[in-house]
């Protein structure tokens, strides 16, 4: 095996270098797959991919070969095409209390003495007032009872209830409950879960 010294900063600093394994052309595709195609890596762009590969490997014209590989990746091309066709997301501005309430479920957590394993979090988006209720399971009746008895009976029905795409919130019975209480049920997209910052940091 052949190695190359890669100096991280000033070449005068003889101790600040990495050893890069010289990769022949016949094995470069294996390196590409490991640093680009593996699901845990997430299809890095050319610059990030180059920086990571340089920590371990070297071959001539690395940047151009890495850039070419990324351009020829079918998944990257498909993802870029989807991004171009997406409409821009608008920002929802809340103007009054109880206009919009964000809801989320935390758990499963360690079992408590009262046999609770989950926490239902409701946050009024206007005031950022947050309520949290412990409950034992994610069954619809348990969640509905908690929302109605603990939150709505004290504060009234919000105009809008916003959640992620969790199974409990997407159930038809949950939508029926919102219809009965005249609550507009909305949800975030899986690609843009930024709304969860509100419930998780309140």
GROMACS .gro file of C-alpha atoms in nm:
model
  202
    1UNK     CA    1   0.000   0.000   0.000
    2UNK     CA    2   0.119   0.350  -0.083
    3UNK     CA    3   0.045   0.653   0.132
    4UNK     CA    4   0.076   1.025   0.072
    5UNK     CA    5   0.137   1.297   0.328
    6UNK     CA    6  -0.144   1.553   0.325
    7UNK     CA    7  -0.050   1.867   0.516
    8UNK     CA    8  -0.352   2.015   0.689
    9UNK     CA    9  -0.221   2.373   0.702
   10UNK     CA   10   0.129   2.515   0.667
   11UNK     CA   11   0.379   2.274   0.516
   12UNK     CA   12   0.644   2.417   0.748
   13UNK     CA   13   0.458   2.249   1.032
   14UNK     CA   14   0.599   1.904   0.967
   15UNK     CA   15   0.385   1.738   1.234
   16UNK     CA   16   0.048   1.859   1.105
   17UNK     CA   17  -0.033   1.610   0.832
   18UNK     CA   18  -0.254   1.312   0.751
   19UNK     CA   19  -0.161   0.993   0.573
   20UNK     CA   20  -0.379   0.940   0.267
   21UNK     CA   21  -0.403   0.599   0.108
   22UNK     CA   22  -0.339   0.621  -0.267
   23UNK     CA   23  -0.640   0.470  -0.445
   24UNK     CA   24  -0.602   0.324  -0.795
   25UNK     CA   25  -0.868   0.405  -1.051
   26UNK     CA   26  -1.007   0.052  -1.034
   27UNK     CA   27  -1.104   0.103  -0.667
   28UNK     CA   28  -1.228   0.463  -0.677
   29UNK     CA   29  -1.587   0.359  -0.743
   30UNK     CA   30  -1.588   0.163  -0.416
   31UNK     CA   31  -1.481   0.478  -0.231
   32UNK     CA   32  -1.751   0.679  -0.409
   33UNK     CA   33  -2.021   0.434  -0.304
   34UNK     CA   34  -1.909   0.438   0.059
   35UNK     CA   35  -1.894   0.818   0.082
   36UNK     CA   36  -2.200   0.895  -0.131
   37UNK     CA   37  -2.444   0.608  -0.186
   38UNK     CA   38  -2.469   0.462   0.164
   39UNK     CA   39  -2.805   0.574   0.319
   40UNK     CA   40  -2.641   0.694   0.641
   41UNK     CA   41  -2.422   0.935   0.442
   42UNK     CA   42  -2.713   1.100   0.264
   43UNK     CA   43  -2.578   1.167  -0.088
   44UNK     CA   44  -2.332   1.443  -0.004
   45UNK     CA   45  -2.251   1.716  -0.253
   46UNK     CA   46  -1.910   1.731  -0.424
   47UNK     CA   47  -1.745   1.968  -0.175
   48UNK     CA   48  -1.846   1.782   0.141
   49UNK     CA   49  -1.770   1.450  -0.022
   50UNK     CA   50  -1.423   1.571  -0.123
   51UNK     CA   51  -1.343   1.694   0.229
   52UNK     CA   52  -1.440   1.361   0.382
   53UNK     CA   53  -1.253   1.149   0.131
   54UNK     CA   54  -0.940   1.362   0.171
   55UNK     CA   55  -0.924   1.259   0.535
   56UNK     CA   56  -0.831   0.906   0.425
   57UNK     CA   57  -0.764   0.877   0.052
   58UNK     CA   58  -0.599   1.044  -0.247
   59UNK     CA   59  -0.578   1.006  -0.623
   60UNK     CA   60  -0.503   1.256  -0.901
   61UNK     CA   61  -0.786   1.487  -1.011
   62UNK     CA   62  -1.001   1.395  -0.712
   63UNK     CA   63  -1.228   1.698  -0.733
   64UNK     CA   64  -1.322   1.648  -1.097
   65UNK     CA   65  -1.390   1.276  -1.057
   66UNK     CA   66  -1.601   1.333  -0.744
   67UNK     CA   67  -1.798   1.612  -0.912
   68UNK     CA   68  -1.862   1.393  -1.214
   69UNK     CA   69  -1.982   1.105  -0.995
   70UNK     CA   70  -2.227   1.331  -0.811
   71UNK     CA   71  -2.364   1.471  -1.138
   72UNK     CA   72  -2.422   1.119  -1.271
   73UNK     CA   73  -2.605   1.005  -0.956
   74UNK     CA   74  -2.969   0.930  -1.045
   75UNK     CA   75  -3.100   0.990  -0.692
   76UNK     CA   76  -2.932   1.330  -0.667
   77UNK     CA   77  -3.072   1.430  -1.006
   78UNK     CA   78  -3.423   1.321  -0.906
   79UNK     CA   79  -3.403   1.509  -0.577
   80UNK     CA   80  -3.288   1.829  -0.749
   81UNK     CA   81  -3.576   1.798  -0.995
   82UNK     CA   82  -3.827   1.770  -0.710
   83UNK     CA   83  -3.679   2.073  -0.537
   84UNK     CA   84  -3.720   2.284  -0.848
   85UNK     CA   85  -4.087   2.191  -0.877
   86UNK     CA   86  -4.179   2.263  -0.516
   87UNK     CA   87  -4.381   2.569  -0.435
   88UNK     CA   88  -4.227   2.789  -0.165
   89UNK     CA   89  -4.362   2.734   0.184
   90UNK     CA   90  -4.541   3.028   0.337
   91UNK     CA   91  -4.502   3.144   0.694
   92UNK     CA   92  -4.813   3.121   0.910
   93UNK     CA   93  -4.862   3.432   1.122
   94UNK     CA   94  -5.076   3.394   1.434
   95UNK     CA   95  -5.278   3.700   1.533
   96UNK     CA   96  -5.469   3.608   1.850
   97UNK     CA   97  -5.475   3.365   2.144
   98UNK     CA   98  -5.611   3.017   2.071
   99UNK     CA   99  -5.601   3.081   1.698
  100UNK     CA  100  -5.353   2.800   1.652
  101UNK     CA  101  -5.234   2.529   1.890
  102UNK     CA  102  -4.947   2.296   1.808
  103UNK     CA  103  -4.971   1.942   1.940
  104UNK     CA  104  -4.711   1.669   1.971
  105UNK     CA  105  -4.645   1.344   2.156
  106UNK     CA  106  -4.318   1.268   2.331
  107UNK     CA  107  -4.222   0.908   2.401
  108UNK     CA  108  -4.214   0.628   2.470
  109UNK     CA  109  -4.043   0.732   2.793
  110UNK     CA  110  -3.953   0.525   3.101
  111UNK     CA  111  -4.265   0.395   3.273
  112UNK     CA  112  -4.375   0.605   3.571
  113UNK     CA  113  -4.532   0.488   3.896
  114UNK     CA  114  -4.871   0.584   3.753
  115UNK     CA  115  -4.805   0.366   3.446
  116UNK     CA  116  -4.759   0.661   3.213
  117UNK     CA  117  -4.516   0.635   2.924
  118UNK     CA  118  -4.601   0.930   2.696
  119UNK     CA  119  -4.638   1.307   2.726
  120UNK     CA  120  -4.891   1.506   2.523
  121UNK     CA  121  -4.765   1.860   2.460
  122UNK     CA  122  -4.994   2.142   2.346
  123UNK     CA  123  -4.853   2.486   2.277
  124UNK     CA  124  -5.056   2.798   2.196
  125UNK     CA  125  -4.860   2.949   1.909
  126UNK     CA  126  -4.957   3.312   1.982
  127UNK     CA  127  -4.850   3.324   2.348
  128UNK     CA  128  -4.630   3.011   2.348
  129UNK     CA  129  -4.818   2.896   2.658
  130UNK     CA  130  -4.748   2.526   2.687
  131UNK     CA  131  -4.931   2.245   2.862
  132UNK     CA  132  -4.796   1.892   2.906
  133UNK     CA  133  -4.995   1.587   3.016
  134UNK     CA  134  -4.869   1.239   3.096
  135UNK     CA  135  -5.068   0.943   2.966
  136UNK     CA  136  -5.016   0.566   2.930
  137UNK     CA  137  -5.062   0.488   2.559
  138UNK     CA  138  -5.119   0.638   2.214
  139UNK     CA  139  -5.471   0.506   2.167
  140UNK     CA  140  -5.711   0.755   2.013
  141UNK     CA  141  -5.953   0.755   2.308
  142UNK     CA  142  -5.671   0.825   2.552
  143UNK     CA  143  -5.542   1.118   2.348
  144UNK     CA  144  -5.890   1.257   2.277
  145UNK     CA  145  -5.990   1.234   2.643
  146UNK     CA  146  -5.673   1.415   2.747
  147UNK     CA  147  -5.719   1.694   2.492
  148UNK     CA  148  -6.084   1.753   2.578
  149UNK     CA  149  -6.076   1.707   2.956
  150UNK     CA  150  -5.741   1.866   3.031
  151UNK     CA  151  -5.702   2.136   2.767
  152UNK     CA  152  -6.026   2.229   2.593
  153UNK     CA  153  -6.236   2.226   2.910
  154UNK     CA  154  -5.996   2.480   3.061
  155UNK     CA  155  -5.905   2.700   2.765
  156UNK     CA  156  -6.174   2.637   2.505
  157UNK     CA  157  -6.141   2.499   2.153
  158UNK     CA  158  -5.865   2.644   1.936
  159UNK     CA  159  -5.948   2.758   1.586
  160UNK     CA  160  -5.673   2.539   1.448
  161UNK     CA  161  -5.486   2.233   1.576
  162UNK     CA  162  -5.152   2.168   1.409
  163UNK     CA  163  -4.956   1.842   1.430
  164UNK     CA  164  -4.707   1.628   1.246
  165UNK     CA  165  -4.815   1.326   1.042
  166UNK     CA  166  -4.817   1.089   1.339
  167UNK     CA  167  -5.052   0.791   1.324
  168UNK     CA  168  -5.262   0.912   1.616
  169UNK     CA  169  -5.323   1.256   1.465
  170UNK     CA  170  -5.397   1.124   1.117
  171UNK     CA  171  -5.668   0.880   1.228
  172UNK     CA  172  -6.019   0.940   1.096
  173UNK     CA  173  -6.158   0.947   1.450
  174UNK     CA  174  -5.922   1.231   1.536
  175UNK     CA  175  -6.042   1.425   1.232
  176UNK     CA  176  -6.402   1.352   1.334
  177UNK     CA  177  -6.330   1.495   1.679
  178UNK     CA  178  -6.191   1.813   1.523
  179UNK     CA  179  -6.495   1.840   1.296
  180UNK     CA  180  -6.726   1.799   1.594
  181UNK     CA  181  -6.549   2.077   1.784
  182UNK     CA  182  -6.520   2.291   1.468
  183UNK     CA  183  -6.140   2.283   1.480
  184UNK     CA  184  -5.941   2.319   1.160
  185UNK     CA  185  -5.689   2.031   1.164
  186UNK     CA  186  -5.361   2.100   0.983
  187UNK     CA  187  -5.034   1.911   0.961
  188UNK     CA  188  -4.671   1.973   0.878
  189UNK     CA  189  -4.490   1.805   0.591
  190UNK     CA  190  -4.235   1.536   0.669
  191UNK     CA  191  -3.968   1.733   0.479
  192UNK     CA  192  -4.030   2.052   0.678
  193UNK     CA  193  -4.091   1.970   1.044
  194UNK     CA  194  -3.965   2.310   1.167
  195UNK     CA  195  -4.294   2.372   1.350
  196UNK     CA  196  -4.187   2.110   1.606
  197UNK     CA  197  -3.932   2.356   1.741
  198UNK     CA  198  -4.226   2.531   1.906
  199UNK     CA  199  -4.352   2.231   2.103
  200UNK     CA  200  -4.007   2.096   2.180
  201UNK     CA  201  -3.855   2.419   2.309
  202UNK     CA  202  -4.146   2.590   2.484
   0.00000   0.00000   0.00000
